[in-house]
Coordinates of C-alpha atoms in Angstrom, one line a residue:
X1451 CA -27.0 144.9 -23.2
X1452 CA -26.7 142.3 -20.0
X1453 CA -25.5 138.5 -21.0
X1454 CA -28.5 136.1 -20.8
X1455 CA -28.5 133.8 -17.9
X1456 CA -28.9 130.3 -18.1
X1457 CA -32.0 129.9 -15.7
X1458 CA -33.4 126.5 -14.5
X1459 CA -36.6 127.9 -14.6
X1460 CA -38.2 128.4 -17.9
X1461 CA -40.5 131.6 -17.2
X1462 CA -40.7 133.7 -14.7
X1463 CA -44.4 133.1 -13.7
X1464 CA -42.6 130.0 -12.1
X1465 CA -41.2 131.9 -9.7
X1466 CA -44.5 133.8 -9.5
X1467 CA -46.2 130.4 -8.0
X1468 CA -43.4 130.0 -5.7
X1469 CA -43.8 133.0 -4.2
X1470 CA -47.1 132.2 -3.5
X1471 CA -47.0 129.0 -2.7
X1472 CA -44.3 130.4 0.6
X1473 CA -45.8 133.3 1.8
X1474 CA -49.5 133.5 0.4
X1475 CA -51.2 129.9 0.4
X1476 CA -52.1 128.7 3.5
X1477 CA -52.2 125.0 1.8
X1478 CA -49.0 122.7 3.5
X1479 CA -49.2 120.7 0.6
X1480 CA -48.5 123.6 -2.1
X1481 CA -45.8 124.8 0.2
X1482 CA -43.8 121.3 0.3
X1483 CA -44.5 121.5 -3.7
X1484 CA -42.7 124.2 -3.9
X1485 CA -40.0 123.0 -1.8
X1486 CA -39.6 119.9 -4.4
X1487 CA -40.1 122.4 -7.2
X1488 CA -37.1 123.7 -6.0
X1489 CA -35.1 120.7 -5.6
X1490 CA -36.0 119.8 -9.2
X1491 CA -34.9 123.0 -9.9
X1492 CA -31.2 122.1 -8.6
X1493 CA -30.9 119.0 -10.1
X1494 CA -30.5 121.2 -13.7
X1495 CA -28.2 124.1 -13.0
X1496 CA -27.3 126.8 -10.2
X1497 CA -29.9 128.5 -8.6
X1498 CA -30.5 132.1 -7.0
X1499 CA -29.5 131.5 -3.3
X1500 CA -32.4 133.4 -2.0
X1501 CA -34.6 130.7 -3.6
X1502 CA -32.7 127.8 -2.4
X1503 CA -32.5 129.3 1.2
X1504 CA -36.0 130.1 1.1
X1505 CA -36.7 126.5 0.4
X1506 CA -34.7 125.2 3.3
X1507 CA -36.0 127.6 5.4
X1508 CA -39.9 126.4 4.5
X1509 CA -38.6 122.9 5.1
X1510 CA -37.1 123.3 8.0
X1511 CA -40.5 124.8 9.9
X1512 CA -42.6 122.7 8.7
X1513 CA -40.3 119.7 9.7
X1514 CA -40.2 121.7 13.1
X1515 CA -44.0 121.8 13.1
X1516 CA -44.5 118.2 12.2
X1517 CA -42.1 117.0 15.0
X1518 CA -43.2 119.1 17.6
X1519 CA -46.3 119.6 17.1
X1520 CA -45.8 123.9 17.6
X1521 CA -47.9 126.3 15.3
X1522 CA -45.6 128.7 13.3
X1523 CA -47.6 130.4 10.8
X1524 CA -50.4 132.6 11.4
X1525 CA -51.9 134.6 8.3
X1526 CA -52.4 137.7 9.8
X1527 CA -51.0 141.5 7.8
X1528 CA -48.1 139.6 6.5
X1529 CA -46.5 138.7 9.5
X1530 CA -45.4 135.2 11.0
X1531 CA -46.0 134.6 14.9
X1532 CA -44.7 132.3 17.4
X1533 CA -46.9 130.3 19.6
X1534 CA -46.4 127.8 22.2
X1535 CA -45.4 124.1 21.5
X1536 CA -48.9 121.4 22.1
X1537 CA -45.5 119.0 23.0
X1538 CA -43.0 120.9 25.0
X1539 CA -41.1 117.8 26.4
X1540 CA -40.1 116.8 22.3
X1541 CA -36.6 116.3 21.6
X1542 CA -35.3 119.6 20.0
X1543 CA -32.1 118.7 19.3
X1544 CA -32.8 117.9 16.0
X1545 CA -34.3 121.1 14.5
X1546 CA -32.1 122.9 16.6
X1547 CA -29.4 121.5 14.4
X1548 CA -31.2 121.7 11.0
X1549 CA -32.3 125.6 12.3
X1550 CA -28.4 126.2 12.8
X1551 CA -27.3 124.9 9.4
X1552 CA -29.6 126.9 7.4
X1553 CA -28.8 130.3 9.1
X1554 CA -25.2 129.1 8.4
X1555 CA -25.2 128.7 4.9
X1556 CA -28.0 131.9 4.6
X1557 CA -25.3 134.5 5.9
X1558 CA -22.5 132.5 4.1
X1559 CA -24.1 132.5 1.1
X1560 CA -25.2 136.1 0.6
X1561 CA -21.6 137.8 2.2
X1562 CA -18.9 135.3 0.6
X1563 CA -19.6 136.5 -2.5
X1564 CA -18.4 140.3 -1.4
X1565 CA -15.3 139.2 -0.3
X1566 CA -13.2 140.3 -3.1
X1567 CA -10.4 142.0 -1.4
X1568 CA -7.0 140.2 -0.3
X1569 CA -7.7 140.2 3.5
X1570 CA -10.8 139.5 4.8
X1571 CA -13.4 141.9 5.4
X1572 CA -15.5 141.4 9.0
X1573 CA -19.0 140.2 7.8
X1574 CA -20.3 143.1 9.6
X1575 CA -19.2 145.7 7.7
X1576 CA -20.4 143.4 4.5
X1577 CA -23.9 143.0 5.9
X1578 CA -24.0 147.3 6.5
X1579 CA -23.3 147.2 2.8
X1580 CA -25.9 144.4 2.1
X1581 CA -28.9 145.9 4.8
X1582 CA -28.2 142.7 6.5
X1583 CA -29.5 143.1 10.0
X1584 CA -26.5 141.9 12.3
X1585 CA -28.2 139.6 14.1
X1586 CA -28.6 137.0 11.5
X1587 CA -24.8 137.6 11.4
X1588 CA -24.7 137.3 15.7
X1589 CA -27.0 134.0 14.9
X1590 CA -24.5 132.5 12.6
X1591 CA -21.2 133.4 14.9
X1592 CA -22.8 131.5 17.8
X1593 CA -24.1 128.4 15.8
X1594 CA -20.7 128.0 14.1
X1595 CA -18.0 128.7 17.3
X1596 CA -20.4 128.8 20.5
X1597 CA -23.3 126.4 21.8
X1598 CA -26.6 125.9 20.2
X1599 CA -29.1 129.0 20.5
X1600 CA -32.1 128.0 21.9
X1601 CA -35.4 126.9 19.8
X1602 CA -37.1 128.8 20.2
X1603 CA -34.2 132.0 19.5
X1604 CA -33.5 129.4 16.4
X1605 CA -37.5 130.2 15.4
X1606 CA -37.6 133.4 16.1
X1607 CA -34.4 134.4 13.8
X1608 CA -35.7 132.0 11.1
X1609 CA -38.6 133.3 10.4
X1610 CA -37.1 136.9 10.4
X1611 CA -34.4 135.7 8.1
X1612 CA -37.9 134.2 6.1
X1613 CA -39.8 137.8 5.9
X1614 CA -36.6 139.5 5.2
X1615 CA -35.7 137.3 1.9
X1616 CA -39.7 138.0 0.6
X1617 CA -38.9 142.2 1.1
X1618 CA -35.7 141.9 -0.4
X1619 CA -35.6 139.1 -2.9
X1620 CA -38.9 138.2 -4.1
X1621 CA -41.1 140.9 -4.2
X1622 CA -38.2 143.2 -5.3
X1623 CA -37.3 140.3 -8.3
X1624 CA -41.0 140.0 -9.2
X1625 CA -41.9 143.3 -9.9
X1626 CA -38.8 144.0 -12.5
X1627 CA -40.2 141.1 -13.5
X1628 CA -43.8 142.5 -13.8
X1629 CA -42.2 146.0 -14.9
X1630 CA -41.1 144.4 -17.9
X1631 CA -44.4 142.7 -18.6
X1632 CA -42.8 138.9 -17.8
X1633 CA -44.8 137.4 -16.1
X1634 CA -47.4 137.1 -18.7
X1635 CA -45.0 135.5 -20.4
X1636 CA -46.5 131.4 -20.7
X1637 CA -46.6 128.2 -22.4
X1638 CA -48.7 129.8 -25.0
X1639 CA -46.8 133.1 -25.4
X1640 CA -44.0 131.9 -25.7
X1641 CA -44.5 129.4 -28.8
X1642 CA -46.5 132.5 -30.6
X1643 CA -43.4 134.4 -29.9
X1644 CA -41.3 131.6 -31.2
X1645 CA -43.4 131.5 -34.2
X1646 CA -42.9 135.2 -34.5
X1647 CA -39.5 135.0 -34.5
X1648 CA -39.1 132.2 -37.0
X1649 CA -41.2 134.1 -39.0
X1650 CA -39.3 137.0 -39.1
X1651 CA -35.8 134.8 -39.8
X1652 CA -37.7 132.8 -42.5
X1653 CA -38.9 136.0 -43.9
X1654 CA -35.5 137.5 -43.7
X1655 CA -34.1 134.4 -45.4
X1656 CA -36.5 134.8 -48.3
X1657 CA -35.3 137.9 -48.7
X1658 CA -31.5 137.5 -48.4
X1659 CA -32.5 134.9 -51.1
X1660 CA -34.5 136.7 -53.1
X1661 CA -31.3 139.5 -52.6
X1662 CA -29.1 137.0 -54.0
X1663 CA -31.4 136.0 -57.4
X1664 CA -31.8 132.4 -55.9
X1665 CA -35.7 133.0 -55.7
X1666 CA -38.2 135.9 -56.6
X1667 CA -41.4 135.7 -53.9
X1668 CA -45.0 135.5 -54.8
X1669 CA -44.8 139.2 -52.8
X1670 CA -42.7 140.3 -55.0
X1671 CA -44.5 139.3 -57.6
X1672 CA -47.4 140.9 -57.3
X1673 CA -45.4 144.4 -56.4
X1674 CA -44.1 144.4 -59.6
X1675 CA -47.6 143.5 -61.3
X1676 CA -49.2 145.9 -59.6
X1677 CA -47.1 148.4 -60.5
X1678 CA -46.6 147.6 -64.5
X1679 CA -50.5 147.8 -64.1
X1680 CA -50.3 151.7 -62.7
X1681 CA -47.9 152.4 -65.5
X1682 CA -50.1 151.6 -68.0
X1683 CA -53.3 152.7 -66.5
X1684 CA -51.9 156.4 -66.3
X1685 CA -50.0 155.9 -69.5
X1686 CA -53.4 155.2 -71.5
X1687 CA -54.5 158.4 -69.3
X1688 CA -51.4 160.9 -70.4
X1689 CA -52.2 159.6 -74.1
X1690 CA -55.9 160.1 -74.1
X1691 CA -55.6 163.3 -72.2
X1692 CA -52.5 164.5 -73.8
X1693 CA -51.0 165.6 -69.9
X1694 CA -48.0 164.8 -68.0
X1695 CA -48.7 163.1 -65.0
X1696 CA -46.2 163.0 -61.6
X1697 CA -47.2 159.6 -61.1
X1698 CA -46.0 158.2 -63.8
X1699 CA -42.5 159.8 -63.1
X1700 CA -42.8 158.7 -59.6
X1701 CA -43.7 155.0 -60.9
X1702 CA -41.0 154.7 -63.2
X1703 CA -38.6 155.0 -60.3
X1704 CA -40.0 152.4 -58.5
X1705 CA -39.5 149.7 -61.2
X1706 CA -35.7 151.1 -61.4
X1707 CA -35.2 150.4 -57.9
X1708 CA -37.0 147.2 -58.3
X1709 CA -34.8 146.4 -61.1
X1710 CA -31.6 147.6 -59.2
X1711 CA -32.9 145.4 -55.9
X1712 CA -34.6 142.4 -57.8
X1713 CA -33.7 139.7 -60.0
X1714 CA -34.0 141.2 -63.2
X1715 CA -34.5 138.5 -65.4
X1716 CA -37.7 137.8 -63.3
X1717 CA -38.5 141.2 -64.1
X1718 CA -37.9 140.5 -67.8
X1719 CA -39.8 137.8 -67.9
X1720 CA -43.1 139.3 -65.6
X1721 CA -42.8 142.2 -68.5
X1722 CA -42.9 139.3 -71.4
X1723 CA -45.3 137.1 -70.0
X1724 CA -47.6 138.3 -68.1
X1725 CA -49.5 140.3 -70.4
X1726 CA -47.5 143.5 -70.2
X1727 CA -45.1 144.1 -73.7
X1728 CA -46.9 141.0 -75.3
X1729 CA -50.6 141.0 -75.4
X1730 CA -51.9 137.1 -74.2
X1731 CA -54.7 136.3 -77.0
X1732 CA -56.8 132.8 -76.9
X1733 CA -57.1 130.4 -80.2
X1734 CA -53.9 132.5 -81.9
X1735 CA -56.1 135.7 -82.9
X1736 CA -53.5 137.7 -84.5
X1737 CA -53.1 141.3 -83.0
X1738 CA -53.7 143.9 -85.4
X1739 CA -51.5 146.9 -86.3
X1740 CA -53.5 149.4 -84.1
X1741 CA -52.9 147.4 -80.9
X1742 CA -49.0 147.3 -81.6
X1743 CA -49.0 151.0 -82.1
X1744 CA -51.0 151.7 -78.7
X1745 CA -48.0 148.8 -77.0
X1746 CA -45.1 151.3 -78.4
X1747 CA -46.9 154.5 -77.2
X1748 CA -47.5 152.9 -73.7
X1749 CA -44.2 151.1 -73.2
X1750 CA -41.9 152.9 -75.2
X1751 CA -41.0 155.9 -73.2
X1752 CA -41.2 154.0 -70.3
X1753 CA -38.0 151.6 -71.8
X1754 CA -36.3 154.7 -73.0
X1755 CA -35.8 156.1 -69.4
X1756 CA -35.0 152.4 -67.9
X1757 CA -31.3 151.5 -67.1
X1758 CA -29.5 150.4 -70.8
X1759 CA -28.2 147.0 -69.1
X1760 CA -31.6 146.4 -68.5
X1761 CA -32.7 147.1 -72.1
X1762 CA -30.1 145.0 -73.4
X1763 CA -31.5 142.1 -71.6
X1764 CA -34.7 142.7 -72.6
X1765 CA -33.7 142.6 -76.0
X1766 CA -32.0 139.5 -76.0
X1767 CA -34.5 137.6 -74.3
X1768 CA -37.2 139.2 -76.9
X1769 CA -34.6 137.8 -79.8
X1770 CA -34.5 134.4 -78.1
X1771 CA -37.7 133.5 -77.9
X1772 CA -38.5 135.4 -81.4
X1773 CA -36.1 132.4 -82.8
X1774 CA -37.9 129.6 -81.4
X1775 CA -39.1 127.1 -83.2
X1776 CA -41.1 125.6 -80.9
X1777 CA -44.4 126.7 -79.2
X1778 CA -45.9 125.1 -76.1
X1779 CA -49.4 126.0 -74.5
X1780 CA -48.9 125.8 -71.2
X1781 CA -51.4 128.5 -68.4
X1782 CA -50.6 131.7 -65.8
X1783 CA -49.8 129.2 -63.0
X1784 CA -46.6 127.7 -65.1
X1785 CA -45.4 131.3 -65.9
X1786 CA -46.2 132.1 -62.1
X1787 CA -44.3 128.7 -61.0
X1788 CA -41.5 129.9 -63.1
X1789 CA -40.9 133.3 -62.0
X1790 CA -40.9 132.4 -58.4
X1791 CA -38.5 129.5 -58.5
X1792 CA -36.1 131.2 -61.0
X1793 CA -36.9 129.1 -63.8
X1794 CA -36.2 130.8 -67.2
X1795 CA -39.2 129.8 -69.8
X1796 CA -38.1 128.9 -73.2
X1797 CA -40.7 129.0 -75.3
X1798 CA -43.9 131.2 -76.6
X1799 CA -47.3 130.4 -77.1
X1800 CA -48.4 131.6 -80.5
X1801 CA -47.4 133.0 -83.5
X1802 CA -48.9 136.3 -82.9
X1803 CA -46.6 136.2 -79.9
X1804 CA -43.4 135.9 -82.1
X1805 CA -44.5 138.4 -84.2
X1806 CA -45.0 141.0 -81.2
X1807 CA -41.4 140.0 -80.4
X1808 CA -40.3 140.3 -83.8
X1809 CA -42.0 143.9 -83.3
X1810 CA -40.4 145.0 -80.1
X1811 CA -37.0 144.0 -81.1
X1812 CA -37.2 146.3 -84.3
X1813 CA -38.5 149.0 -82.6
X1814 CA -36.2 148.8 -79.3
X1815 CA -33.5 148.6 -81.5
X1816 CA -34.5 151.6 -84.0
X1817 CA -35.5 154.4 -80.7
X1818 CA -33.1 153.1 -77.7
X1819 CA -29.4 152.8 -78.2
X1820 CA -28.1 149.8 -76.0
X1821 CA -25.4 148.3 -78.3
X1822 CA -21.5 149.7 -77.6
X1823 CA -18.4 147.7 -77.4
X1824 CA -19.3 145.6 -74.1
X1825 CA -22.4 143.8 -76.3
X1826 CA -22.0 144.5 -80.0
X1827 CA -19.9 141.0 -80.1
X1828 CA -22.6 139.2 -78.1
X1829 CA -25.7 140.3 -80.5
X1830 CA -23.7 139.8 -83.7
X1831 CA -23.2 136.5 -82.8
X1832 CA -27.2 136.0 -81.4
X1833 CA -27.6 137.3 -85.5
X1834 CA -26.3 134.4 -87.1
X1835 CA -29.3 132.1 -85.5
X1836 CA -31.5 131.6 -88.7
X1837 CA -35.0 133.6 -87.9
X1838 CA -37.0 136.3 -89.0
X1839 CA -36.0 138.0 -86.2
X1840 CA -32.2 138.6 -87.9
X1841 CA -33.5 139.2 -90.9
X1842 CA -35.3 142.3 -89.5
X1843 CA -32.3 143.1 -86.9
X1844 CA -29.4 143.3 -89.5
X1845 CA -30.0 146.1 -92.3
X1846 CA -30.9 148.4 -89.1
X1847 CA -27.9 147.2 -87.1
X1848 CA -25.7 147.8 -90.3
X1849 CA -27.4 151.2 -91.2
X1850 CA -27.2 152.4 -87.5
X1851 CA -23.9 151.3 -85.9
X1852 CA -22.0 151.1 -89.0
X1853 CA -19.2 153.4 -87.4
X1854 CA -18.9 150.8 -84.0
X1855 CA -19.0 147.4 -86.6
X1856 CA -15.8 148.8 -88.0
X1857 CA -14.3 150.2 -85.0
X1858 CA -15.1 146.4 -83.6
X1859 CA -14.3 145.1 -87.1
X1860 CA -17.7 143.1 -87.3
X1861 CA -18.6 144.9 -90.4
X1862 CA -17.1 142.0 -92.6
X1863 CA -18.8 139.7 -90.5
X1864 CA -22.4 141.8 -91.1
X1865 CA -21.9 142.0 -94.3
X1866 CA -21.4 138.2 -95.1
X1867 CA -24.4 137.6 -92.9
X1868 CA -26.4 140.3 -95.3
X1869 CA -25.8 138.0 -98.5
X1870 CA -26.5 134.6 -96.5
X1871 CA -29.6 135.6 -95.5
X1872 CA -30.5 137.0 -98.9
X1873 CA -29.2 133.7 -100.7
X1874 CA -30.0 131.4 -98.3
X1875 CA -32.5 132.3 -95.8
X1876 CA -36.2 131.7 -95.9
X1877 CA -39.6 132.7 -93.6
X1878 CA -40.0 130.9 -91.1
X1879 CA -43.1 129.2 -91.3
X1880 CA -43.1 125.4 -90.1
X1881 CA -44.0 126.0 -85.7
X1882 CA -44.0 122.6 -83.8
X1883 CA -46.8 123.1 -81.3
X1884 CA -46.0 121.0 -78.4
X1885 CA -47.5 120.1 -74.6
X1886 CA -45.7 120.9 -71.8
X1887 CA -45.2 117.7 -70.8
X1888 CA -43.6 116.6 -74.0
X1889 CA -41.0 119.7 -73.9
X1890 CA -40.3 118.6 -69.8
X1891 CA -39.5 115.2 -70.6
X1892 CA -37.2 116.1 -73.2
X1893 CA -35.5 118.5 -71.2
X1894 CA -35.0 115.3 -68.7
X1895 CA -34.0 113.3 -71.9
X1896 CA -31.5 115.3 -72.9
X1897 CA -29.9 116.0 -69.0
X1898 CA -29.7 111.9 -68.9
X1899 CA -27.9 112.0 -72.5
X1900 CA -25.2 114.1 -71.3
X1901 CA -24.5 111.9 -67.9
X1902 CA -24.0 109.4 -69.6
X1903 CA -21.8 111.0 -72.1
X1904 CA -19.6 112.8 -69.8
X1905 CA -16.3 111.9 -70.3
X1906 CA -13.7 111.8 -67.5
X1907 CA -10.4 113.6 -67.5
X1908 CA -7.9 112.1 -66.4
X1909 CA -4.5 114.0 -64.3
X1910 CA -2.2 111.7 -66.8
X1911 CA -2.7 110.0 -70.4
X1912 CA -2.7 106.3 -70.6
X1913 CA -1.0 104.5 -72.9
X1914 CA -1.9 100.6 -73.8
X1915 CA 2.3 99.2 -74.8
X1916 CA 3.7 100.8 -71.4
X1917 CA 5.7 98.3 -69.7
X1918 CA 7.0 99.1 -66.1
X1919 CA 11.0 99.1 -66.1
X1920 CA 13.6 100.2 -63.6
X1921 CA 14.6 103.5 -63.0
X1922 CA 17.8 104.4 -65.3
X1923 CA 17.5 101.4 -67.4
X1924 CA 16.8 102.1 -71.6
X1925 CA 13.6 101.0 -73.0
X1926 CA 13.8 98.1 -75.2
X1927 CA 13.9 98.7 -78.7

């Protein structure tokens, strides 16, 4: 792939209307346009020296025209001609001398470059190699080391050296140009295309983000809806129908490799609260014993063939929220909100959704072993919270993994828990409903509370009776 070029032109339709202001329009005033387009163009960086010279070039007969009054440009099958001056007796001196410098720096400009040897290599040979004709190279000898060619040789030669840059520069330059579809290329294309491609680096960034867990897109979102949605719909099929269907298989994959690519706990909490493991119901209708047995049968061999890290936080989170005290009504758009800015949410809505928890966590923890060494300290210790929840979780925990509680020696620790909660523990029944607003602000309470309660540490302790004395003298008694 070539470097880019810093250009002074911005696209290459600019060059386009150059081109046509120098050899198409027969308008004087678009042609010294040009000419000042191109001095513009200088002012800013380096230029092509084909474009330069042709701009000298133009300047230079129409300065000749101007002065003396002679006709140079006659539109006829792409050709310039030579006619006679209206003022023959003008000083010609001038142009003669402007004429000379241009063809000068024109043959200086496009051979120097191709002297790259140690000696110097006769210009003739170079312009064979550059399908120079010689007689610019003749031309530029005899203005540099012999007397002035005449003006009308000085004409003739510049407007050759004119026609030859427009068959070699320009209309080769513009149609690569036009090969590669650039010169369509405007104002207006080019800010769609910069939209484009900040679109593409913002949607890259939202997903390097949403790579990294730091946000989970509203895209993303509805992928994984629509898919827990498929699930269930053949699900309910394979159960009324009593089949095995492909798509199902093939579904269940997909959420693993969402899992495995996706912020999981989003997942977790899509599966939670968005109508999926726990059913939504208005006014705290309690769901009935039927509907929890159609949940299991839907969900429960899809979390049997999910990943067992990803059961295990399932489970916790389920236990969480089953010990919460606290419920808060709050609609789809907070849980949506949530999900997308990475915001875990704390609290149910009902009681009839803490008993569905309550119901999940028995029954994921009765047909899916998760717990082994790496976690069996972690949801001992989640135990000790005082809920319903552990009540339910410990005689099956004991009964199930008695063999790892000893191997882990926890068992002591189970079994004290057994006899608090049957001394000591009661139902929970007392919920505080609260708004959202209220649980927010306290939230922001409580963050304010522990600024101001920080307490620095300090490199060395400070003590109130120090005195400063010199080095190697006692301390006073």
């Amino acid at each position: 792939m070539n470097n880019p070029h810093i250009t002074a032109f911005k696209f290459p339709n600019e060059l386009e209307f150059l081109y046509k202001c120098f050899y198409l329009s027969k308008d004087t005033d678009l042609k010294r346009q040009a000419i000042s387009k191109v001095r513009s163009y200088l002012t800013k960086s380096p230029i092509p020296h084909s474009i330069e010279i042709t701009a000298l070039l133009m300047e230079a007969m129409l300065e000749d025209e101007t002065q003396t009054g002679v006709k140079l440009f006659k539109y006829e099958e792409r050709k310039t001609f030579l006619t006679s001056s209206n003022n023959p007796t003008a000083t010609d001196l001038n142009i003669r001398l402007q004429y000379s410098m241009i063809m000068v720096k024109f043959v200086n400009g496009l051979l120097d470059p191709f002297q790259q040897s140690m000696f110097n290599i006769s210009l003739h040979k170079l312009a064979v190699e550059l399908k120079l004709p010689n007689y610019f190279v003749e031309c530029r000898h005899i203005c540099t080391h012999e007397r002035l060619p005449s003006l009308q040789m000085l004409r003739m030669i510049t407007q050759r050296a004119y026609q030859w840059l427009r068959v070699e520069y320009w209309e080769n330059i513009l149609n690569k140009y036009k090969s590669l579809d650039l010169l369509e290329v405007n104002e207006t294309r080019w800010n769609m295309s910069l939209m484009n491609v900040k679109r593409t680096h913002d949607l890259k960034t939202l997903q390097q983000k949403e790579q990294n867990g730091d946000i989970f897109s509203k895209y993303s979102l509805k992928e994984v809806e629509n898919l827990l949605k498929s699930i269930r719909k053949d699900r309910k099929r394979e159960i009324q129908e009593k089949v095995k269907l492909q798509s199902v298989v093939d579904d269940t994959n997909k959420l693993k490799h969402l899992i495995d690519t996706k912020n999981a706990s989003n997942i977790i909490q899509i599966m939670i609260f968005r109508n999926v493991l726990l059913l939504q119901t208005e006014k705290n209708h309690d769901v009935n014993e039927k509907q929890l047995v159609g949940m299991r049968m839907i969900w429960g061999t899809i979390l049997q063939n999910l990943d067992v890290t990803f059961v295990t936080k399932l489970w916790i989170e389920l236990f969480k929220l089953s010990t919460s005290t606290t419920l808060v009504n709050y609609g789809t758009n907070y849980v949506e909100e949530c999900i997308i800015n990475n915001k875990p949410i704390k609290y149910l809505k009902s009681e009839t959704e803490i008993r569905q928890c309550e119901n999940w966590i028995k029954w994921i923890l009765e047909n899916i072993t998760f717990i082994d060494k790496s976690n069996i300290g972690e949801i001992v210790q989640l135990l000790f919270t005082q809920s319903n929840a552990s009540r339910i979780c410990v005689p099956i925990l004991n009964n199930q993994y008695s063999a790892l509680l000893t191997e882990v020696n926890c068992q002591e620790k189970i079994a004290t828990l057994e006899k608090t909660i049957q001394r000591f523990w009661t139902n929970e029944t007392n919920f505080k409903k609260r708004t959202l607003e209220d649980v927010e602000l306290n939230i922001l309470d409580d963050e304010n509370t522990n600024k101001r309660t920080k307490t620095s540490i300090n490199l060395f302790d400070s003590y109130s009776s120090w005195r400063p004395i010199p080095f190697g003298c006692p301390p006073p008694i």
